[in-house]
mmCIF file of C-alpha atoms in Angstrom:
data_model
loop_
_atom_site.group_PDB
_atom_site.id
_atom_site.type_symbol
_atom_site.label_atom_id
_atom_site.label_comp_id
_atom_site.label_asym_id
_atom_site.label_seq_id
_atom_site.Cartn_x
_atom_site.Cartn_y
_atom_site.Cartn_z
ATOM 1 C CA MET W 1 -24.611 -1.167 249.415
ATOM 2 C CA LEU W 2 -20.929 -0.837 250.275
ATOM 3 C CA ALA W 3 -18.433 -0.312 247.461
ATOM 4 C CA PRO W 4 -16.069 -3.230 246.852
ATOM 5 C CA ILE W 5 -12.559 -3.269 248.269
ATOM 6 C CA ARG W 6 -10.050 -2.348 245.563
ATOM 7 C CA VAL W 7 -6.739 -4.186 245.196
ATOM 8 C CA LEU W 8 -3.991 -2.896 242.901
ATOM 9 C CA HIS W 9 -1.876 -5.425 240.987
ATOM 10 C CA VAL W 10 1.434 -4.101 239.653
ATOM 11 C CA LEU W 11 2.592 -5.762 236.425
ATOM 12 C CA GLY W 12 4.834 -5.135 233.464
ATOM 13 C CA ASN W 13 1.862 -5.395 231.094
ATOM 14 C CA THR W 14 -1.454 -7.166 230.613
ATOM 15 C CA GLN W 15 -0.361 -9.515 227.857
ATOM 16 C CA LEU W 16 -1.023 -13.256 227.794
ATOM 17 C CA GLY W 17 1.733 -14.306 230.189
ATOM 18 C CA GLY W 18 1.912 -16.730 233.099
ATOM 19 C CA ALA W 19 1.521 -14.280 235.986
ATOM 20 C CA GLU W 20 -1.076 -12.277 234.088
ATOM 21 C CA SER W 21 -3.120 -15.390 233.290
ATOM 22 C CA ARG W 22 -3.089 -16.533 236.910
ATOM 23 C CA ILE W 23 -4.244 -13.121 238.143
ATOM 24 C CA MET W 24 -7.013 -13.051 235.552
ATOM 25 C CA ASP W 25 -8.150 -16.544 236.583
ATOM 26 C CA LEU W 26 -8.437 -15.252 240.145
ATOM 27 C CA TYR W 27 -10.161 -12.058 238.996
ATOM 28 C CA ARG W 28 -12.821 -13.931 236.995
ATOM 29 C CA HIS W 29 -13.731 -16.087 239.983
ATOM 30 C CA MET W 30 -13.700 -13.262 242.531
ATOM 31 C CA ASP W 31 -16.976 -11.898 243.918
ATOM 32 C CA ARG W 32 -16.491 -8.446 242.439
ATOM 33 C CA SER W 33 -19.197 -6.961 244.634
ATOM 34 C CA ARG W 34 -16.698 -7.573 247.470
ATOM 35 C CA ILE W 35 -13.271 -7.362 245.807
ATOM 36 C CA GLN W 36 -12.339 -5.408 242.694
ATOM 37 C CA PHE W 37 -8.943 -5.522 240.951
ATOM 38 C CA ASP W 38 -7.144 -2.595 239.359
ATOM 39 C CA PHE W 39 -3.848 -2.743 237.462
ATOM 40 C CA LEU W 40 -0.739 -0.576 237.327
ATOM 41 C CA VAL W 41 1.339 -1.483 234.270
ATOM 42 C CA HIS W 42 4.735 -0.365 233.003
ATOM 43 C CA THR W 43 3.781 0.241 229.388
ATOM 44 C CA ASP W 44 1.659 2.508 227.219
ATOM 45 C CA GLN W 45 0.787 -0.397 224.908
ATOM 46 C CA LYS W 46 -2.655 -2.011 224.961
ATOM 47 C CA GLY W 47 -2.549 -5.522 226.431
ATOM 48 C CA HIS W 48 -4.351 -8.774 225.671
ATOM 49 C CA PHE W 49 -6.506 -8.569 228.814
ATOM 50 C CA ASP W 50 -7.303 -4.819 228.736
ATOM 51 C CA GLU W 51 -10.785 -5.147 227.311
ATOM 52 C CA GLU W 52 -11.752 -7.950 229.688
ATOM 53 C CA ILE W 53 -10.388 -6.050 232.702
ATOM 54 C CA GLU W 54 -12.499 -3.033 231.848
ATOM 55 C CA LYS W 55 -15.607 -5.183 231.340
ATOM 56 C CA LEU W 56 -15.056 -6.729 234.771
ATOM 57 C CA GLY W 57 -14.919 -3.263 236.323
ATOM 58 C CA GLY W 58 -11.175 -2.827 236.696
ATOM 59 C CA GLN W 59 -9.097 0.268 236.031
ATOM 60 C CA ILE W 60 -5.777 0.179 234.172
ATOM 61 C CA TYR W 61 -3.179 2.791 235.122
ATOM 62 C CA ARG W 62 0.131 3.331 233.346
ATOM 63 C CA ILE W 63 3.605 4.494 234.333
ATOM 64 C CA PRO W 64 6.884 4.422 232.362
ATOM 65 C CA ARG W 65 8.941 1.243 232.294
ATOM 66 C CA PHE W 66 11.860 1.293 234.709
ATOM 67 C CA ARG W 67 15.338 1.551 233.275
ATOM 68 C CA LEU W 68 18.432 2.241 235.341
ATOM 69 C CA TYR W 69 18.993 5.658 233.798
ATOM 70 C CA ASN W 70 15.456 6.826 234.686
ATOM 71 C CA TYR W 71 15.567 5.842 238.369
ATOM 72 C CA PHE W 72 14.638 9.298 239.654
ATOM 73 C CA SER W 73 11.935 10.009 237.062
ATOM 74 C CA TYR W 74 10.479 6.521 237.688
ATOM 75 C CA LYS W 75 10.364 7.206 241.414
ATOM 76 C CA ARG W 76 8.682 10.570 240.790
ATOM 77 C CA ALA W 77 6.077 8.888 238.570
ATOM 78 C CA VAL W 78 5.306 6.329 241.285
ATOM 79 C CA LYS W 79 5.007 9.042 243.954
ATOM 80 C CA LYS W 80 2.693 11.069 241.731
ATOM 81 C CA PHE W 81 0.530 8.026 241.062
ATOM 82 C CA PHE W 82 0.059 7.058 244.719
ATOM 83 C CA ALA W 83 -0.488 10.688 245.722
ATOM 84 C CA LEU W 84 -3.555 10.602 243.484
ATOM 85 C CA HIS W 85 -4.527 6.931 243.993
ATOM 86 C CA HIS W 86 -3.991 5.725 247.557
ATOM 87 C CA ASP W 87 -7.434 4.352 248.385
ATOM 88 C CA PHE W 88 -6.509 0.712 247.693
ATOM 89 C CA LYS W 89 -6.841 -1.824 250.498
ATOM 90 C CA ALA W 90 -3.745 -3.602 249.183
ATOM 91 C CA VAL W 91 -1.046 -3.287 246.549
ATOM 92 C CA GLN W 92 0.278 -6.593 245.217
ATOM 93 C CA GLY W 93 3.533 -6.258 243.311
ATOM 94 C CA HIS W 94 4.321 -8.944 240.738
ATOM 95 C CA ILE W 95 7.185 -6.903 239.254
ATOM 96 C CA THR W 96 9.689 -7.626 242.013
ATOM 97 C CA SER W 97 12.629 -5.915 240.306
ATOM 98 C CA THR W 98 11.222 -2.509 241.310
ATOM 99 C CA ALA W 99 8.903 -3.536 244.164
ATOM 100 C CA ALA W 100 11.420 -2.153 246.676
ATOM 101 C CA ILE W 101 10.694 1.252 245.135
ATOM 102 C CA TYR W 102 6.925 1.300 244.638
ATOM 103 C CA LEU W 103 5.740 -0.725 247.671
ATOM 104 C CA PRO W 104 7.294 1.583 250.333
ATOM 105 C CA ILE W 105 5.894 4.596 248.453
ATOM 106 C CA ALA W 106 2.440 2.985 248.437
ATOM 107 C CA LYS W 107 2.724 2.316 252.168
ATOM 108 C CA ARG W 108 3.734 5.904 252.957
ATOM 109 C CA SER W 109 0.836 7.111 250.812
ATOM 110 C CA GLY W 110 -1.641 5.332 253.064
ATOM 111 C CA VAL W 111 -2.154 1.876 251.501
ATOM 112 C CA PRO W 112 -2.679 -0.495 254.483
ATOM 113 C CA VAL W 113 -1.251 -3.703 252.988
ATOM 114 C CA THR W 114 1.707 -4.187 250.642
ATOM 115 C CA ILE W 115 2.574 -7.539 249.070
ATOM 116 C CA ALA W 116 5.606 -8.614 247.060
ATOM 117 C CA HIS W 117 4.776 -11.678 244.977
ATOM 118 C CA ALA W 118 7.693 -13.836 243.748
ATOM 119 C CA ARG W 119 6.753 -15.614 240.535
ATOM 120 C CA SER W 120 10.122 -16.552 239.056
ATOM 121 C CA ALA W 121 13.115 -18.504 240.315
ATOM 122 C CA GLY W 122 15.651 -16.858 238.048
ATOM 123 C CA VAL W 123 16.677 -13.688 236.254
ATOM 124 C CA ASP W 124 17.672 -12.700 232.745
ATOM 125 C CA LYS W 125 21.262 -13.288 231.744
ATOM 126 C CA GLY W 126 23.902 -10.566 231.740
ATOM 127 C CA ALA W 127 23.760 -7.072 233.197
ATOM 128 C CA LYS W 128 19.956 -7.006 233.367
ATOM 129 C CA GLY W 129 19.908 -10.040 235.646
ATOM 130 C CA LYS W 130 22.588 -8.595 237.906
ATOM 131 C CA LEU W 131 20.633 -5.355 238.201
ATOM 132 C CA THR W 132 17.454 -7.276 239.080
ATOM 133 C CA ARG W 133 19.207 -9.135 241.900
ATOM 134 C CA TRP W 134 20.651 -5.875 243.227
ATOM 135 C CA MET W 135 17.237 -4.157 243.155
ATOM 136 C CA ARG W 136 15.722 -7.048 245.134
ATOM 137 C CA ARG W 137 18.421 -7.198 247.790
ATOM 138 C CA ASN W 138 16.305 -5.669 250.604
ATOM 139 C CA LEU W 139 12.851 -6.461 249.266
ATOM 140 C CA SER W 140 12.056 -8.967 252.022
ATOM 141 C CA ARG W 141 12.093 -6.062 254.511
ATOM 142 C CA LYS W 142 10.069 -3.651 252.391
ATOM 143 C CA ALA W 143 6.699 -5.428 252.117
ATOM 144 C CA ASP W 144 4.099 -6.481 254.676
ATOM 145 C CA PHE W 145 3.655 -9.884 253.056
ATOM 146 C CA LEU W 146 5.971 -12.034 250.950
ATOM 147 C CA PHE W 147 4.040 -14.309 248.603
ATOM 148 C CA THR W 148 5.833 -16.945 246.553
ATOM 149 C CA CYS W 149 4.674 -19.514 244.018
ATOM 150 C CA SER W 150 7.417 -21.964 245.046
ATOM 151 C CA ARG W 151 10.295 -22.387 247.473
ATOM 152 C CA LEU W 152 12.843 -21.782 244.701
ATOM 153 C CA ALA W 153 11.088 -18.549 243.689
ATOM 154 C CA GLY W 154 11.058 -17.423 247.315
ATOM 155 C CA ILE W 155 14.791 -18.004 247.689
ATOM 156 C CA SER W 156 15.562 -16.299 244.377
ATOM 157 C CA VAL W 157 13.545 -13.162 245.127
ATOM 158 C CA PHE W 158 13.552 -12.813 248.929
ATOM 159 C CA GLY W 159 16.660 -14.739 249.935
ATOM 160 C CA GLU W 160 17.213 -18.038 251.702
ATOM 161 C CA GLN W 161 17.006 -16.473 255.155
ATOM 162 C CA ALA W 162 13.479 -15.150 254.605
ATOM 163 C CA VAL W 163 12.334 -18.587 253.467
ATOM 164 C CA ARG W 164 14.134 -20.360 256.305
ATOM 165 C CA GLU W 165 12.582 -18.024 258.878
ATOM 166 C CA GLY W 166 9.102 -18.745 257.543
ATOM 167 C CA ARG W 167 8.451 -15.186 256.403
ATOM 168 C CA THR W 168 7.231 -16.261 252.962
ATOM 169 C CA ILE W 169 3.736 -17.553 252.163
ATOM 170 C CA PHE W 170 3.280 -20.231 249.513
ATOM 171 C CA ILE W 171 0.518 -19.350 247.037
ATOM 172 C CA PRO W 172 0.314 -22.041 244.315
ATOM 173 C CA ASN W 173 -0.363 -20.919 240.765
ATOM 174 C CA ALA W 174 -3.978 -22.046 240.654
ATOM 175 C CA ILE W 175 -6.055 -22.655 237.524
ATOM 176 C CA ASP W 176 -9.645 -23.381 236.603
ATOM 177 C CA CYS W 177 -9.050 -27.139 236.764
ATOM 178 C CA PRO W 178 -12.405 -28.313 235.290
ATOM 179 C CA ALA W 179 -11.791 -26.160 232.195
ATOM 180 C CA PHE W 180 -8.640 -28.196 231.436
ATOM 181 C CA ALA W 181 -10.185 -31.630 232.055
ATOM 182 C CA TYR W 182 -9.489 -34.063 229.230
ATOM 183 C CA ASN W 183 -12.357 -34.281 226.735
ATOM 184 C CA GLU W 184 -12.184 -36.784 223.888
ATOM 185 C CA LYS W 185 -14.786 -34.960 221.797
ATOM 186 C CA LYS W 186 -12.974 -31.651 222.149
ATOM 187 C CA ARG W 187 -9.704 -33.389 221.261
ATOM 188 C CA GLU W 188 -11.208 -34.634 217.989
ATOM 189 C CA GLU W 189 -12.618 -31.195 217.208
ATOM 190 C CA MET W 190 -9.293 -29.463 217.853
ATOM 191 C CA ARG W 191 -7.232 -31.937 215.874
ATOM 192 C CA GLU W 192 -9.617 -31.580 212.944
ATOM 193 C CA ARG W 193 -9.438 -27.804 213.231
ATOM 194 C CA LEU W 194 -5.624 -27.917 213.293
ATOM 195 C CA ARG W 195 -5.570 -30.498 210.486
ATOM 196 C CA ILE W 196 -3.848 -33.089 212.611
ATOM 197 C CA ILE W 197 -4.669 -36.582 211.421
ATOM 198 C CA ASP W 198 -2.319 -39.330 212.573
ATOM 199 C CA GLN W 199 0.559 -37.233 213.885
ATOM 200 C CA TYR W 200 1.866 -37.520 217.434
ATOM 201 C CA VAL W 201 1.765 -34.013 218.883
ATOM 202 C CA ILE W 202 4.470 -32.613 221.148
ATOM 203 C CA GLY W 203 3.228 -29.459 222.851
ATOM 204 C CA HIS W 204 4.679 -26.397 224.567
ATOM 205 C CA VAL W 205 3.047 -23.227 225.913
ATOM 206 C CA GLY W 206 5.258 -20.285 226.826
ATOM 207 C CA ARG W 207 6.605 -16.952 225.662
ATOM 208 C CA PHE W 208 9.710 -16.950 223.497
ATOM 209 C CA HIS W 209 12.190 -15.879 226.132
ATOM 210 C CA TYR W 210 15.593 -17.008 227.404
ATOM 211 C CA ALA W 211 14.026 -18.702 230.445
ATOM 212 C CA LYS W 212 11.874 -21.032 228.339
ATOM 213 C CA ASN W 213 14.845 -22.515 226.451
ATOM 214 C CA HIS W 214 13.156 -22.975 223.079
ATOM 215 C CA GLU W 215 16.479 -23.742 221.410
ATOM 216 C CA TYR W 216 16.886 -26.887 223.521
ATOM 217 C CA LEU W 217 13.251 -27.832 222.920
ATOM 218 C CA LEU W 218 13.796 -27.636 219.162
ATOM 219 C CA GLN W 219 16.951 -29.749 219.465
ATOM 220 C CA VAL W 220 14.994 -32.384 221.393
ATOM 221 C CA PHE W 221 12.277 -32.352 218.766
ATOM 222 C CA ALA W 222 14.818 -32.657 215.950
ATOM 223 C CA ALA W 223 16.376 -35.679 217.688
ATOM 224 C CA LEU W 224 12.900 -37.160 218.065
ATOM 225 C CA CYS W 225 12.070 -36.708 214.396
ATOM 226 C CA ASN W 226 15.455 -37.944 213.205
ATOM 227 C CA GLY W 227 15.380 -41.057 215.361
ATOM 228 C CA ASP W 228 18.560 -40.112 217.251
ATOM 229 C CA LYS W 229 19.378 -42.849 219.754
ATOM 230 C CA ILE W 230 21.666 -43.056 222.735
ATOM 231 C CA ASN W 231 24.471 -45.604 222.668
ATOM 232 C CA HIS W 232 23.921 -47.290 226.020
ATOM 233 C CA ASP W 233 27.036 -49.434 225.533
ATOM 234 C CA LEU W 234 29.115 -46.277 225.797
ATOM 235 C CA ILE W 235 27.063 -44.678 228.567
ATOM 236 C CA ASN W 236 26.311 -47.592 230.864
ATOM 237 C CA ASP W 237 28.746 -50.296 229.702
ATOM 238 C CA LYS W 238 25.820 -52.576 228.993
ATOM 239 C CA LYS W 239 23.740 -53.617 226.020
ATOM 240 C CA THR W 240 20.986 -51.407 224.724
ATOM 241 C CA HIS W 241 17.529 -52.443 225.834
ATOM 242 C CA ASP W 242 15.064 -51.206 223.237
ATOM 243 C CA THR W 243 11.618 -50.771 224.746
ATOM 244 C CA LYS W 244 10.122 -48.912 221.792
ATOM 245 C CA SER W 245 7.436 -50.445 219.648
ATOM 246 C CA GLU W 246 7.699 -50.564 215.884
ATOM 247 C CA GLU W 247 4.900 -48.011 215.797
ATOM 248 C CA GLY W 248 6.897 -45.718 218.098
ATOM 249 C CA GLU W 249 9.901 -45.878 215.765
ATOM 250 C CA ASN W 250 7.787 -44.737 212.806
ATOM 251 C CA ARG W 251 5.656 -42.038 214.378
ATOM 252 C CA ASP W 252 5.064 -38.821 212.478
ATOM 253 C CA TYR W 253 5.757 -36.098 215.033
ATOM 254 C CA ILE W 254 4.709 -32.450 214.969
ATOM 255 C CA LEU W 255 5.448 -29.690 217.487
ATOM 256 C CA LEU W 256 2.855 -27.106 218.540
ATOM 257 C CA LEU W 257 4.355 -23.937 220.034
ATOM 258 C CA LEU W 258 1.917 -21.548 221.690
ATOM 259 C CA GLY W 259 3.158 -18.141 222.750
ATOM 260 C CA GLU W 260 4.843 -15.026 221.446
ATOM 261 C CA GLY W 261 7.913 -13.028 222.327
ATOM 262 C CA SER W 262 11.108 -11.457 221.116
ATOM 263 C CA GLY W 263 12.787 -14.835 220.605
ATOM 264 C CA MET W 264 10.226 -16.217 218.164
ATOM 265 C CA GLU W 265 12.070 -15.247 214.977
ATOM 266 C CA GLU W 266 15.283 -16.781 216.284
ATOM 267 C CA ALA W 267 13.374 -20.000 217.056
ATOM 268 C CA LYS W 268 11.968 -20.087 213.530
ATOM 269 C CA GLN W 269 15.455 -19.713 212.093
ATOM 270 C CA LEU W 270 16.733 -22.558 214.266
ATOM 271 C CA ALA W 271 13.856 -24.808 213.146
ATOM 272 C CA GLU W 272 14.903 -24.153 209.539
ATOM 273 C CA LYS W 273 18.546 -24.880 210.355
ATOM 274 C CA LEU W 274 17.617 -28.166 212.061
ATOM 275 C CA GLY W 275 15.495 -29.227 209.078
ATOM 276 C CA ILE W 276 12.254 -29.486 211.071
ATOM 277 C CA ALA W 277 10.480 -26.271 210.030
ATOM 278 C CA ASP W 278 7.761 -28.207 208.206
ATOM 279 C CA LYS W 279 6.931 -30.067 211.431
ATOM 280 C CA VAL W 280 6.865 -27.079 213.796
ATOM 281 C CA ARG W 281 3.780 -24.887 214.071
ATOM 282 C CA PHE W 282 4.137 -21.451 215.651
ATOM 283 C CA LEU W 283 0.584 -20.729 216.772
ATOM 284 C CA GLY W 284 1.162 -17.520 218.749
ATOM 285 C CA ASN W 285 -1.026 -16.619 221.720
ATOM 286 C CA GLN W 286 -4.308 -18.519 221.864
ATOM 287 C CA ASN W 287 -7.298 -17.936 224.086
ATOM 288 C CA PRO W 288 -8.824 -20.059 225.474
ATOM 289 C CA VAL W 289 -5.647 -22.084 225.696
ATOM 290 C CA TYR W 290 -7.213 -25.162 227.319
ATOM 291 C CA ASP W 291 -8.636 -26.411 224.014
ATOM 292 C CA TYR W 292 -5.120 -26.682 222.571
ATOM 293 C CA TYR W 293 -3.955 -29.006 225.353
ATOM 294 C CA GLN W 294 -6.633 -31.437 224.194
ATOM 295 C CA ALA W 295 -4.962 -31.746 220.781
ATOM 296 C CA MET W 296 -1.548 -32.580 222.266
ATOM 297 C CA ASP W 297 -0.107 -35.989 223.140
ATOM 298 C CA TYR W 298 2.985 -35.056 225.181
ATOM 299 C CA PHE W 299 4.048 -31.842 226.925
ATOM 300 C CA VAL W 300 7.747 -30.904 226.939
ATOM 301 C CA TYR W 301 9.119 -28.048 229.060
ATOM 302 C CA PRO W 302 12.927 -27.641 229.272
ATOM 303 C CA SER W 303 12.996 -24.249 231.030
ATOM 304 C CA ARG W 304 16.219 -22.836 232.442
ATOM 305 C CA TYR W 305 14.256 -21.481 235.398
ATOM 306 C CA GLU W 306 10.647 -20.967 236.502
ATOM 307 C CA GLY W 307 8.670 -19.895 239.521
ATOM 308 C CA LEU W 308 5.947 -22.493 239.357
ATOM 309 C CA PRO W 309 4.822 -22.971 235.751
ATOM 310 C CA GLY W 310 1.045 -22.888 235.485
ATOM 311 C CA THR W 311 1.438 -24.620 232.141
ATOM 312 C CA ILE W 312 2.622 -27.810 233.861
ATOM 313 C CA VAL W 313 -0.404 -27.592 236.154
ATOM 314 C CA GLU W 314 -2.648 -27.149 233.114
ATOM 315 C CA ALA W 315 -1.016 -30.003 231.208
ATOM 316 C CA GLN W 316 -1.438 -32.388 234.127
ATOM 317 C CA ALA W 317 -5.091 -31.420 234.596
ATOM 318 C CA SER W 318 -5.679 -32.293 230.951
ATOM 319 C CA GLY W 319 -4.017 -35.675 231.415
ATOM 320 C CA LEU W 320 -0.882 -35.018 229.367
ATOM 321 C CA ARG W 321 2.349 -36.827 230.095
ATOM 322 C CA CYS W 322 4.972 -34.169 230.853
ATOM 323 C CA LEU W 323 8.747 -34.048 230.577
ATOM 324 C CA MET W 324 10.290 -30.990 232.243
ATOM 325 C CA SER W 325 13.715 -29.780 233.309
ATOM 326 C CA ASP W 326 14.933 -30.546 236.826
ATOM 327 C CA THR W 327 15.610 -26.825 237.337
ATOM 328 C CA ILE W 328 11.848 -26.330 237.763
ATOM 329 C CA CYS W 329 10.425 -26.559 241.285
ATOM 330 C CA GLU W 330 9.310 -29.981 242.458
ATOM 331 C CA GLU W 331 6.067 -28.557 243.919
ATOM 332 C CA VAL W 332 4.506 -28.628 240.459
ATOM 333 C CA ALA W 333 5.121 -32.363 239.892
ATOM 334 C CA VAL W 334 2.066 -33.646 241.752
ATOM 335 C CA THR W 335 1.043 -36.593 239.550
ATOM 336 C CA GLU W 336 2.766 -39.586 238.005
ATOM 337 C CA LEU W 337 2.446 -37.872 234.623
ATOM 338 C CA VAL W 338 5.544 -35.738 235.257
ATOM 339 C CA ARG W 339 9.164 -36.736 234.708
ATOM 340 C CA MET W 340 12.173 -34.484 235.239
ATOM 341 C CA MET W 341 15.475 -34.482 233.354
ATOM 342 C CA SER W 342 18.549 -32.269 233.204
ATOM 343 C CA ILE W 343 18.990 -29.834 230.329
ATOM 344 C CA GLU W 344 22.724 -30.508 230.675
ATOM 345 C CA GLU W 345 22.100 -33.876 229.002
ATOM 346 C CA ASP W 346 22.246 -34.407 225.279
ATOM 347 C CA ALA W 347 18.927 -33.637 223.590
ATOM 348 C CA ALA W 348 18.840 -37.225 222.330
ATOM 349 C CA HIS W 349 18.327 -38.405 225.942
ATOM 350 C CA TRP W 350 15.154 -36.358 226.140
ATOM 351 C CA ALA W 351 14.010 -37.630 222.751
ATOM 352 C CA GLU W 352 14.525 -41.217 223.849
ATOM 353 C CA GLN W 353 12.592 -40.626 227.076
ATOM 354 C CA ILE W 354 9.669 -39.300 225.044
ATOM 355 C CA ARG W 355 9.741 -42.277 222.676
ATOM 356 C CA ASN W 356 9.892 -44.794 225.506
ATOM 357 C CA THR W 357 6.949 -43.252 227.368
ATOM 358 C CA ALA W 358 4.827 -42.084 224.430
ATOM 359 C CA ASP W 359 2.192 -44.792 224.852
ATOM 360 C CA TYR W 360 -0.228 -44.281 227.732
ATOM 361 C CA VAL W 361 -3.941 -44.199 228.415
ATOM 362 C CA ARG W 362 -5.014 -40.597 228.656
ATOM 363 C CA ARG W 363 -7.635 -39.432 231.126
ATOM 364 C CA SER W 364 -8.481 -36.268 233.036
ATOM 365 C CA TYR W 365 -6.468 -35.393 236.137
ATOM 366 C CA ALA W 366 -8.488 -32.267 236.984
ATOM 367 C CA LYS W 367 -9.723 -33.759 240.257
ATOM 368 C CA GLU W 368 -6.194 -34.697 241.353
ATOM 369 C CA MET W 369 -4.979 -31.153 240.654
ATOM 370 C CA GLN W 370 -7.885 -29.681 242.606
ATOM 371 C CA GLU W 371 -7.130 -31.900 245.575
ATOM 372 C CA ALA W 372 -3.456 -30.896 245.398
ATOM 373 C CA GLY W 373 -4.411 -27.240 245.964
ATOM 374 C CA PHE W 374 -4.178 -25.905 242.414
ATOM 375 C CA ASP W 375 -7.855 -25.025 241.991
ATOM 376 C CA VAL W 376 -8.618 -21.327 241.541
ATOM 377 C CA SER W 377 -12.075 -21.520 243.166
ATOM 378 C CA ALA W 378 -10.624 -22.631 246.501
ATOM 379 C CA GLN W 379 -7.820 -20.086 246.233
ATOM 380 C CA THR W 380 -10.329 -17.312 245.510
ATOM 381 C CA GLU W 381 -12.102 -17.962 248.808
ATOM 382 C CA LYS W 382 -8.839 -17.762 250.738
ATOM 383 C CA MET W 383 -7.644 -14.639 248.955
ATOM 384 C CA THR W 384 -10.996 -12.914 249.469
ATOM 385 C CA VAL W 385 -10.663 -13.325 253.232
ATOM 386 C CA PHE W 386 -7.086 -12.059 253.079
ATOM 387 C CA TYR W 387 -7.952 -8.964 251.033
ATOM 388 C CA GLU W 388 -10.873 -8.117 253.341
ATOM 389 C CA THR W 389 -9.068 -8.623 256.646
ATOM 390 C CA GLY W 390 -5.436 -7.900 255.776
ATOM 391 C CA GLU W 391 -4.496 -11.066 257.645
ATOM 392 C CA TRP W 392 -3.293 -14.417 256.335
ATOM 393 C CA LYS W 393 -5.260 -17.262 257.936
#
C-alpha cells in the first residue's frame, strides 16, 4: 500500500482560531490514507489541536516566531527545516506575513507545489501592520498558487492586480454544516447547562484582538440593555416609528463571548465601566463550539476587518439572525439572516436594529449553506484532487 501524500500547513500556532479550525475541519474529513497533513508552527507552546493532530497521524514541527530583528536567523531556521524535511507534495502557507520567505525556500528545497493562502482582509494597527504589508509586497509572484477566502482578502494580501488578472483562487471557509444545524432539544440542554432561563442571548465567537472590535460590541450591548434609542426626528426629519413590541422593550439580555486573547482583560474592564459586567459572560474557548450557537438568539459581529469569517457561516447554518459590520466581505452573507451596518454609526443604531429584528422563527439553514458552497465534505473532495495532482480543476 502506498504511503499517503503529505501536505505541510504553515501556521502561527495550533490554537482554537479561525484559520486553524477551518484546516482541522478539512483534516478530519480527509481520507488520510491518501492525504496526510503536517504542521509547521511559529511557537514552542503546545496548542489546542496538538493532541488531535497527533492522533490523526500528523507531525508538528516548530520554528521561532518571526520578528524584524531576527530576519536572518529566521531565514536560517527555515532553510535548515526544509533541508531536512522536503518530501512534502505541497506547502500551504497561512502565515502570509513571512510566506515570501519560507515558500521560495521550500520550492528550492524540492517541494513541488507552494501555496499562499490569504485569510484576512486587514492588518494590525501601527508599525506591525506596516511591516506586514511590506513583507507581502511581492508575495503574489513567489507562490505557485494564490488561495483566498474572499475577494477583499485577496486584494489585501496579493494586491488588486493579482485579483483582477484572475491569478487568485477563491476557497470558501467551509464548515461541517450538519453539525451546526439548529436543534431545539440541544438548545434546551445548552441553555439549562448555562443557566439561561428567559434571557435573550446575544452571541459572539472570536479571539480578543483588535480586528474583532470587542469594544464596539460591548458598547452596542450596553445600548441594548439600557434601552438607548435613536432620535429619528433629528436624523431623518420625520417622526419616530416604533416597531418594537412591549416584550422587546423589556427583554432581559445577556451576552455570551466565546474566545480568548490578549484583549480579554481590557474587554472585562470595559464591561465593568459600562455597567454591564453582570450580563456579560466570558466563556473562553469552547469545543465543540456548535452547541453554543444553539443557546444563542442573535449573533453580532462588528469586526474592523476579516477574511471570510467562518463564524458567520456557522451562525447562519444554525439559523441565527446575524448583524455584522459592512467592512466584512459580502461573500459570507448568503442568506436573509444577515444584515450589515457600519461601525462608524453610533452603537445605539446597532442596538435598535437588534431590537427591531429580534423576533423571528428560528430554523436550520445547514442545507442552504451547503448549497452555497460552504460544506467541508464537498471541499475535501476538491482539495484531495488538487493535492494529488498539483492542478486546480
